[in-house]
mmCIF file of C-alpha atoms in Angstrom:
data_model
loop_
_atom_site.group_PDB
_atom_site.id
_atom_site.type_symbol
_atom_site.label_atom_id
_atom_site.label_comp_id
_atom_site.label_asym_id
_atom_site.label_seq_id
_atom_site.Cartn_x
_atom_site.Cartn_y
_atom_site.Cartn_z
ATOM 1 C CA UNK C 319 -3.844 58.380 12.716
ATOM 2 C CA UNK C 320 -4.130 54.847 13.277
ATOM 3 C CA UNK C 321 -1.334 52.892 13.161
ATOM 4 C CA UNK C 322 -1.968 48.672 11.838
ATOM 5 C CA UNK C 323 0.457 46.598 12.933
ATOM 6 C CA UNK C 324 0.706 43.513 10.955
ATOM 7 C CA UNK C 325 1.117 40.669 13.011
ATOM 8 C CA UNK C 326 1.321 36.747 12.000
ATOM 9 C CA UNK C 327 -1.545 34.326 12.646
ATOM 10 C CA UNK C 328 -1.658 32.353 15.231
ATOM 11 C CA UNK C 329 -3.468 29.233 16.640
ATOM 12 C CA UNK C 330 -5.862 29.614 19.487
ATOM 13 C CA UNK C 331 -5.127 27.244 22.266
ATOM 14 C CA UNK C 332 -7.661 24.215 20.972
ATOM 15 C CA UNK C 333 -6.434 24.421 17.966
ATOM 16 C CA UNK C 334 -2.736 23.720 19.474
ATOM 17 C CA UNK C 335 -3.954 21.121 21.312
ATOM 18 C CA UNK C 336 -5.998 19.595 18.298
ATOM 19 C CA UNK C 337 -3.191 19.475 16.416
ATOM 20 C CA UNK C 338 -0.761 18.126 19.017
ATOM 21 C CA UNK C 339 -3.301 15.186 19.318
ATOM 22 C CA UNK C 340 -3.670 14.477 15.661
ATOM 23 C CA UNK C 341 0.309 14.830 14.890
ATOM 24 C CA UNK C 342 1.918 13.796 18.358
ATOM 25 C CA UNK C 343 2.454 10.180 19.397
ATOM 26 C CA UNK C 344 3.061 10.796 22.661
ATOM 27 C CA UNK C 345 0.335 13.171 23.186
ATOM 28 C CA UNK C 346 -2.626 11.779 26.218
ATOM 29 C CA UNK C 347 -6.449 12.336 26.069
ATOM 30 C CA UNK C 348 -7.618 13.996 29.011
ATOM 31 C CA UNK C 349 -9.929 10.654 29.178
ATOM 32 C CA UNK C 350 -6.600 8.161 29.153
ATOM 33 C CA UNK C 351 -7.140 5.358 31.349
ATOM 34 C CA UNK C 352 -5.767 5.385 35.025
ATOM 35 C CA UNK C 353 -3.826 2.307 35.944
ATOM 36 C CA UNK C 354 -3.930 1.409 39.230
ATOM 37 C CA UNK C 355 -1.681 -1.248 40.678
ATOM 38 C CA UNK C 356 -3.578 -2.031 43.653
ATOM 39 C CA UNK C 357 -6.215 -2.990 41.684
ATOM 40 C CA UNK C 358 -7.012 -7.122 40.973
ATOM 41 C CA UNK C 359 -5.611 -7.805 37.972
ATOM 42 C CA UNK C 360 -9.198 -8.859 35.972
ATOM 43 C CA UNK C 361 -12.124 -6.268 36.817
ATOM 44 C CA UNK C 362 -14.519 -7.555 39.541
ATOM 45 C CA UNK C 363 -17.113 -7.614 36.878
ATOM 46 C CA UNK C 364 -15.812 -11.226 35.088
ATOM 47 C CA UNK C 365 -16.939 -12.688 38.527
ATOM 48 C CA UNK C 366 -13.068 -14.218 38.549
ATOM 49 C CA UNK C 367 -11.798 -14.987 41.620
ATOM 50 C CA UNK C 368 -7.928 -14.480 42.487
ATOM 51 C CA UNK C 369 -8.022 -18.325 43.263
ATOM 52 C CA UNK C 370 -9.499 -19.219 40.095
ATOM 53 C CA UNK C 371 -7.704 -16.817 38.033
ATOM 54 C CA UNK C 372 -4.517 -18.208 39.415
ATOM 55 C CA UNK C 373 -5.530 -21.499 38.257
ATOM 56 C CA UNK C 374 -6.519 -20.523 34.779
ATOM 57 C CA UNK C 375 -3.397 -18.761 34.110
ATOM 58 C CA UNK C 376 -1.684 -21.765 35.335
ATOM 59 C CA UNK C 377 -3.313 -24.003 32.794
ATOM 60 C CA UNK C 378 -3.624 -21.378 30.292
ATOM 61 C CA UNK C 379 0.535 -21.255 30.686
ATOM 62 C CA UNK C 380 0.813 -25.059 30.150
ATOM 63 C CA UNK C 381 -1.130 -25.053 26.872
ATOM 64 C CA UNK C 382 1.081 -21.743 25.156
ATOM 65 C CA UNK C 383 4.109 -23.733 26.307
ATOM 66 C CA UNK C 384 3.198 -26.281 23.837
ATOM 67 C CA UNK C 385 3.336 -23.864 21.035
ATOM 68 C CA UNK C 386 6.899 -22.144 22.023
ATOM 69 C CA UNK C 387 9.078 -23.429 19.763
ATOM 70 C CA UNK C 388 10.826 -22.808 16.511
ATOM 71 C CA UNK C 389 8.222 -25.005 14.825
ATOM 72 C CA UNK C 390 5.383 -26.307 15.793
ATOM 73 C CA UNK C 391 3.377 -28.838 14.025
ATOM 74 C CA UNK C 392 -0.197 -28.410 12.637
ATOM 75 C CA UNK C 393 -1.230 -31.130 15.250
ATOM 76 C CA UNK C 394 0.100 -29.329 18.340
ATOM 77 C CA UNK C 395 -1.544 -26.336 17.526
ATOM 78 C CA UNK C 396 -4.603 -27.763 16.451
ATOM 79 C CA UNK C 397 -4.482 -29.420 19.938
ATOM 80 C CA UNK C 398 -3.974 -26.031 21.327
ATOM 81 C CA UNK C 399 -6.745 -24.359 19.947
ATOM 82 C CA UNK C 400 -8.829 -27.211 21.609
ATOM 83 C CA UNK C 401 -7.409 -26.891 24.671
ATOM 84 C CA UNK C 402 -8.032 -23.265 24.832
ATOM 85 C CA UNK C 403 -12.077 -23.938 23.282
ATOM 86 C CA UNK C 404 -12.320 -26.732 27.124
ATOM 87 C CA UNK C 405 -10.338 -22.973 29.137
ATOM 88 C CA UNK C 406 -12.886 -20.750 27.674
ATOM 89 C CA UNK C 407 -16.000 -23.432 28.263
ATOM 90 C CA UNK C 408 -14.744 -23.595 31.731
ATOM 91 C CA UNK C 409 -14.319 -20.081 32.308
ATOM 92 C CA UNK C 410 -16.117 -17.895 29.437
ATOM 93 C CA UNK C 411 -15.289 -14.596 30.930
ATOM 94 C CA UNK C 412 -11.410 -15.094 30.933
ATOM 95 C CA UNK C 413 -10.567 -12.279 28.210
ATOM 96 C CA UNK C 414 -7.251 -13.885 28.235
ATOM 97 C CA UNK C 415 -7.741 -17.025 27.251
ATOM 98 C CA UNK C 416 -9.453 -15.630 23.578
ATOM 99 C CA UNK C 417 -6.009 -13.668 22.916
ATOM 100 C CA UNK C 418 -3.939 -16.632 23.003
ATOM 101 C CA UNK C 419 -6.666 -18.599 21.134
ATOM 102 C CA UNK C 420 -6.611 -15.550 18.087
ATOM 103 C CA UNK C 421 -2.840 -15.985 18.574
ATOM 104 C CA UNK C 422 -3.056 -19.525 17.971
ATOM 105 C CA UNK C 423 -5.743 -19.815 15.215
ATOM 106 C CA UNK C 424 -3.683 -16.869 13.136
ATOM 107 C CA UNK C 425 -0.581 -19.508 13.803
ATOM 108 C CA UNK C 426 -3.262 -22.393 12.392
ATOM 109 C CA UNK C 427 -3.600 -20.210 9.359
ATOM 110 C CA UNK C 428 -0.145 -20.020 8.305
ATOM 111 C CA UNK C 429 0.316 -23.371 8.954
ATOM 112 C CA UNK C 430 -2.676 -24.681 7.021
ATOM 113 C CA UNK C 431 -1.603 -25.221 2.721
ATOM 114 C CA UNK C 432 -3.890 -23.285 0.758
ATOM 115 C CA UNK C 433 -6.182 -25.384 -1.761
ATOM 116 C CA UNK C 434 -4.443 -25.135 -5.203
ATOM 117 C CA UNK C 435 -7.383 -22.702 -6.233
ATOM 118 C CA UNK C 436 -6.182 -20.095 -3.585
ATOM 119 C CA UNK C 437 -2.406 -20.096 -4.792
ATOM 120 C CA UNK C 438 -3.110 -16.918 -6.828
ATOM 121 C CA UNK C 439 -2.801 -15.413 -3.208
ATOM 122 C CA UNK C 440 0.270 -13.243 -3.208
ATOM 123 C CA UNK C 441 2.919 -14.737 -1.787
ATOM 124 C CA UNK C 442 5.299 -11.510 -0.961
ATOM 125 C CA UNK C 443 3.270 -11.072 2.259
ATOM 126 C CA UNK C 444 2.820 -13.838 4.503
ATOM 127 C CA UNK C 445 0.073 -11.866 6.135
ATOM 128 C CA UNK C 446 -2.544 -11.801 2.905
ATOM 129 C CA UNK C 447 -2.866 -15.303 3.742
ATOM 130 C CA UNK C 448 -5.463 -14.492 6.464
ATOM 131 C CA UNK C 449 -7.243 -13.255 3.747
ATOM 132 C CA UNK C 450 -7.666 -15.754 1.285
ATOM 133 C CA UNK C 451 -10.906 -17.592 0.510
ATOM 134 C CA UNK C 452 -10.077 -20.383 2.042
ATOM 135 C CA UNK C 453 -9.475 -18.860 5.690
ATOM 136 C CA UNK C 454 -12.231 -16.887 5.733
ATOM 137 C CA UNK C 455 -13.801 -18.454 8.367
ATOM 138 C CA UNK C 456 -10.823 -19.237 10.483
ATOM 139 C CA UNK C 457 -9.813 -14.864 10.169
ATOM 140 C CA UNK C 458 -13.135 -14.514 11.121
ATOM 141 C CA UNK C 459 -12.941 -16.567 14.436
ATOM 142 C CA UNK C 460 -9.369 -14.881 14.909
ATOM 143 C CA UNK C 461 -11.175 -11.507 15.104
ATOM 144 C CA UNK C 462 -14.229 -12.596 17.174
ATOM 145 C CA UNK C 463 -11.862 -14.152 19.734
ATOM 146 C CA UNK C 464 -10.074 -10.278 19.978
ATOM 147 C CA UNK C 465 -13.177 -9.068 19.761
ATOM 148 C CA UNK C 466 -14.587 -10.691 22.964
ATOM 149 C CA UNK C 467 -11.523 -10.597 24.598
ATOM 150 C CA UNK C 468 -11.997 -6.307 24.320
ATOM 151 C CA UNK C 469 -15.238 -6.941 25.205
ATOM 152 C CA UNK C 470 -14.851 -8.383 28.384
ATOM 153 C CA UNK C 471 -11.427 -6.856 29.860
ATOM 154 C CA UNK C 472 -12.650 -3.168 28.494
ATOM 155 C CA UNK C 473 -13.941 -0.872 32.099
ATOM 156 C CA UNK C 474 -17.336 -0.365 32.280
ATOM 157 C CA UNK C 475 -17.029 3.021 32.080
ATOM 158 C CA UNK C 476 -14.569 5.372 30.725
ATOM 159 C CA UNK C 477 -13.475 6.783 34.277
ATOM 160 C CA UNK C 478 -12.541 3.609 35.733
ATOM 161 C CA UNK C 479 -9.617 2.833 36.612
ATOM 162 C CA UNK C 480 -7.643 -0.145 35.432
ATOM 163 C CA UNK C 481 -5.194 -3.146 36.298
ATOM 164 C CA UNK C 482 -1.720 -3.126 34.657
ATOM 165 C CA UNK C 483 -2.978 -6.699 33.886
ATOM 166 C CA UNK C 484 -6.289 -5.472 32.202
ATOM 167 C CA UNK C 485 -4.545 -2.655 30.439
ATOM 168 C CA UNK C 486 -2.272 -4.887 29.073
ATOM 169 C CA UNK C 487 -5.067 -7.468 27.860
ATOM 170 C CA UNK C 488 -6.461 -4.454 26.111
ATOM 171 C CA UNK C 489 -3.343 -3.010 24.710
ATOM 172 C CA UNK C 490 -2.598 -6.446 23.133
ATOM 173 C CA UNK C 491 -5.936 -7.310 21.698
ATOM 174 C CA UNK C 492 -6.878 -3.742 20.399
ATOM 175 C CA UNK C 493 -3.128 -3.307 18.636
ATOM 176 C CA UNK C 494 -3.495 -6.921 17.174
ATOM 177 C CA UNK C 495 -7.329 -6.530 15.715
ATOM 178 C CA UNK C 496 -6.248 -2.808 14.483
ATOM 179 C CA UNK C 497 -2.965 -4.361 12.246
ATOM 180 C CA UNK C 498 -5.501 -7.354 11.056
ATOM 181 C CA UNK C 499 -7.854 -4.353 10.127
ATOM 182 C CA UNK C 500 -5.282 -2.519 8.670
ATOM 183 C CA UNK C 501 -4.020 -5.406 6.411
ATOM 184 C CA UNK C 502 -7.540 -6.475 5.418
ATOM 185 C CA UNK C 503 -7.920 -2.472 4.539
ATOM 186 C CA UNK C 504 -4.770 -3.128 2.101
ATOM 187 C CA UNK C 505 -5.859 -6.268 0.850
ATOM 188 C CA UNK C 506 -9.187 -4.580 0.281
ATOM 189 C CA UNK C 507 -7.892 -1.507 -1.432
ATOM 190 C CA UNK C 508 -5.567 -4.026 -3.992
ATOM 191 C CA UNK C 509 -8.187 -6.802 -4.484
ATOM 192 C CA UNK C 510 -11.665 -5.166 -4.548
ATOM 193 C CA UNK C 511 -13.133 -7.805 -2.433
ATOM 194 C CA UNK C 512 -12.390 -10.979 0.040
ATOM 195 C CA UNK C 513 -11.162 -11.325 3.105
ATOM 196 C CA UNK C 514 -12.580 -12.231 6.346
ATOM 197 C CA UNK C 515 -16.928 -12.969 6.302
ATOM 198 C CA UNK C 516 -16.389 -10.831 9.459
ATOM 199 C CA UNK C 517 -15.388 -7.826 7.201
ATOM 200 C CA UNK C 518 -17.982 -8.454 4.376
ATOM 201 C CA UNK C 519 -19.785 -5.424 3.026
ATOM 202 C CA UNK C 520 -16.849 -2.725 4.634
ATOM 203 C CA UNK C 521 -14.756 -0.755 1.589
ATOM 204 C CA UNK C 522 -11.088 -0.220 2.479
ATOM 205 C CA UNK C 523 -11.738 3.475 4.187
ATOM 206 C CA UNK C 524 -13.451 2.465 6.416
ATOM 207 C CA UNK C 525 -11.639 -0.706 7.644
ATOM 208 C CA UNK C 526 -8.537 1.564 8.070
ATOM 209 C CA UNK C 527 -10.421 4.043 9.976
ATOM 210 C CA UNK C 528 -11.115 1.023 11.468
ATOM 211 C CA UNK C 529 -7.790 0.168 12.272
ATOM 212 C CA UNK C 530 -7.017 3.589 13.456
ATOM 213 C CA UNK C 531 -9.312 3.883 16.064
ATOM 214 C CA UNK C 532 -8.001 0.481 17.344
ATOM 215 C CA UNK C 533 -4.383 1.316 17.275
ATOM 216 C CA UNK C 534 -5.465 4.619 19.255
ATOM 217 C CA UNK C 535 -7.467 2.836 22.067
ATOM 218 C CA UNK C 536 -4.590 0.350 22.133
ATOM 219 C CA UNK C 537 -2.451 3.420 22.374
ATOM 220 C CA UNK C 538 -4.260 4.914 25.309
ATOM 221 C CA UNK C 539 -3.765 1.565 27.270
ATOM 222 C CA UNK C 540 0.034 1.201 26.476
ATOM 223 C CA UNK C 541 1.638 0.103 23.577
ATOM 224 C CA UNK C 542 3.729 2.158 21.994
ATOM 225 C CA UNK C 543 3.392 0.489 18.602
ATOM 226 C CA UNK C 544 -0.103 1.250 18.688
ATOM 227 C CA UNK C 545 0.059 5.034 19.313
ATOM 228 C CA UNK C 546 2.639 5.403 16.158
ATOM 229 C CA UNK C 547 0.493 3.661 14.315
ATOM 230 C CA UNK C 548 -2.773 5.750 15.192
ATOM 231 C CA UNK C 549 -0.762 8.800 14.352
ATOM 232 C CA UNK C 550 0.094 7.745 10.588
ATOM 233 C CA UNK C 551 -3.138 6.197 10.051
ATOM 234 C CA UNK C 552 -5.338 8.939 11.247
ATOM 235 C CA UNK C 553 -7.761 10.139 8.582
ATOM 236 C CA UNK C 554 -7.350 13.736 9.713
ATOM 237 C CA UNK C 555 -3.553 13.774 10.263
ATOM 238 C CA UNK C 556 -3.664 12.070 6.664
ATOM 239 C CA UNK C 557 -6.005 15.349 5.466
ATOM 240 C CA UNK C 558 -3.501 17.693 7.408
ATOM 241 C CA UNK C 559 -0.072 15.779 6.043
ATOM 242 C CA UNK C 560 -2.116 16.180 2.448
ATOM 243 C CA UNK C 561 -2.854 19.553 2.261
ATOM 244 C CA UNK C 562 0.995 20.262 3.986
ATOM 245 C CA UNK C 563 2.317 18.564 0.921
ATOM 246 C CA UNK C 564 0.133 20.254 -1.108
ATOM 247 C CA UNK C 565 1.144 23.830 0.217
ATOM 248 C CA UNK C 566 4.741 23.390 -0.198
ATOM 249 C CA UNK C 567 4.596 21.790 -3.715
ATOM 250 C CA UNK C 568 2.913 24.850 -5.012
ATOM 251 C CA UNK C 569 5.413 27.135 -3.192
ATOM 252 C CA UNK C 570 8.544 25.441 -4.726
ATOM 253 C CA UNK C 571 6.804 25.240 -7.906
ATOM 254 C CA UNK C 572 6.172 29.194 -7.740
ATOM 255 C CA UNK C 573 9.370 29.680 -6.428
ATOM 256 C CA UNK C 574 10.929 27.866 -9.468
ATOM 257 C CA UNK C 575 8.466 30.328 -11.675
ATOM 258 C CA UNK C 576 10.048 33.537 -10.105
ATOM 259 C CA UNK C 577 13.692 32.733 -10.305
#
């Protein structure tokens, strides 16, 4: 006579590793970058020279100084902003230079008053300010600057290796265009409709999934920020946590039943 031993299920060794991906932070692609310190710090491809790039940062330097302080004035960082525009004509394939210009023209927009016909904007969260009407254009330039920035600092191929420099370029600008996704996602999902031209025609879905595949490629190149927030916003992790919660709630409620 055979004998059936019940046994419990278990998960076959991609599915362990699928599900470590979706649900652990810390958790590496097999495709994560490799940073190599030896390496220049911008990829030979920006046709950058050490000597120019030290000069560029140099200047580059000079013109953020301006803006680190407590407060600084519309003017200065208008100034800035035009500063940076003369960096970037000089040099248009310094990915650097387009982060501290998004940095600067989000700064612009909190500093700019709103027309008396936006004040209907909340006002709880600073950040739906980026988002109003009358910034449209300026959120859009924020995200084309980050946008070009990725562009031009990203490996040309998924197996290169990378600078701690350009990994940290594209840590900063991916983790910085995923939030500004994931708040025009929010805004998007409360208002129905504004935001950035950039973002016109894209429902709230998919600007989050958006956002979550920015946060994960900012995760992969270093910031820890980024790779917590891939994990919480990641559709399928989001399916999984859904059906968990699911699961349980009808196993107290039956538990409940049968006591």
């Amino acid at each position: 006579m055979t004998t059936i031993t019940p046994c419990k299920p278990s998960l076959t060794t991609n599915d362990s590793a699928v599900l470590q991906a979706l649900f652990d932070a810390e958790s590496s692609p097999s495709s994560a970058p490799v940073i190599d310190a030896s390496l220049s710090s911008l990829p030979a491809h920006l046709n950058i020279s050490p000597e120019q790039h030290d000069s560029l940062k140099s200047a580059e330097l000079d013109i953020v100084r301006t803006l680190e302080q407590p407060e600084p004035s519309l003017s200065m960082v208008q100034q800035a902003i035009r500063d940076l525009d003369l960096l970037i004509i000089e040099a248009p394939t310094y990915p650097s230079a387009y982060i501290n210009r998004a940095q600067a023209r989000r700064l612009l927009i909190d500093l700019t008053p709103l027309p008396t016909s936006a004040s209907s904007t909340p006002s709880s969260d600073p950040d739906t300010k980026l988002f109003a009407a009358a910034n449209s254009a300026s959120a859009s330039a924020l995200l084309a600057d980050l946008t070009q920035a990725i562009q031009l600092a990203h490996p040309r191929s998924p197996a290169d290796p990378v600078s701690p420099g350009q990994a940290r370029i594209l840590a900063d600008a991916y983790t910085h265009r995923g939030y500004l996704l994931l708040k025009a996602a929010r805004f998007r999902q409360a208002q129905g409709e504004g935001g950035p031209e950039r973002l016109e025609g894209m429902g709230a879905q998919q600007l989050e999934e958006m956002a979550s595949s920015d946060f994960f490629m900012g995760g992969r190149f270093g910031n820890k920020v980024a790779q917590q927030l891939a994990v919480q916003t990641n559709p399928y992790a989001k399916m999984c946590g859904a059906i968990v919660k699911e699961a349980l709630r009808k196993e107290v409620a039956s538990s409940v039943m049968n006591s």
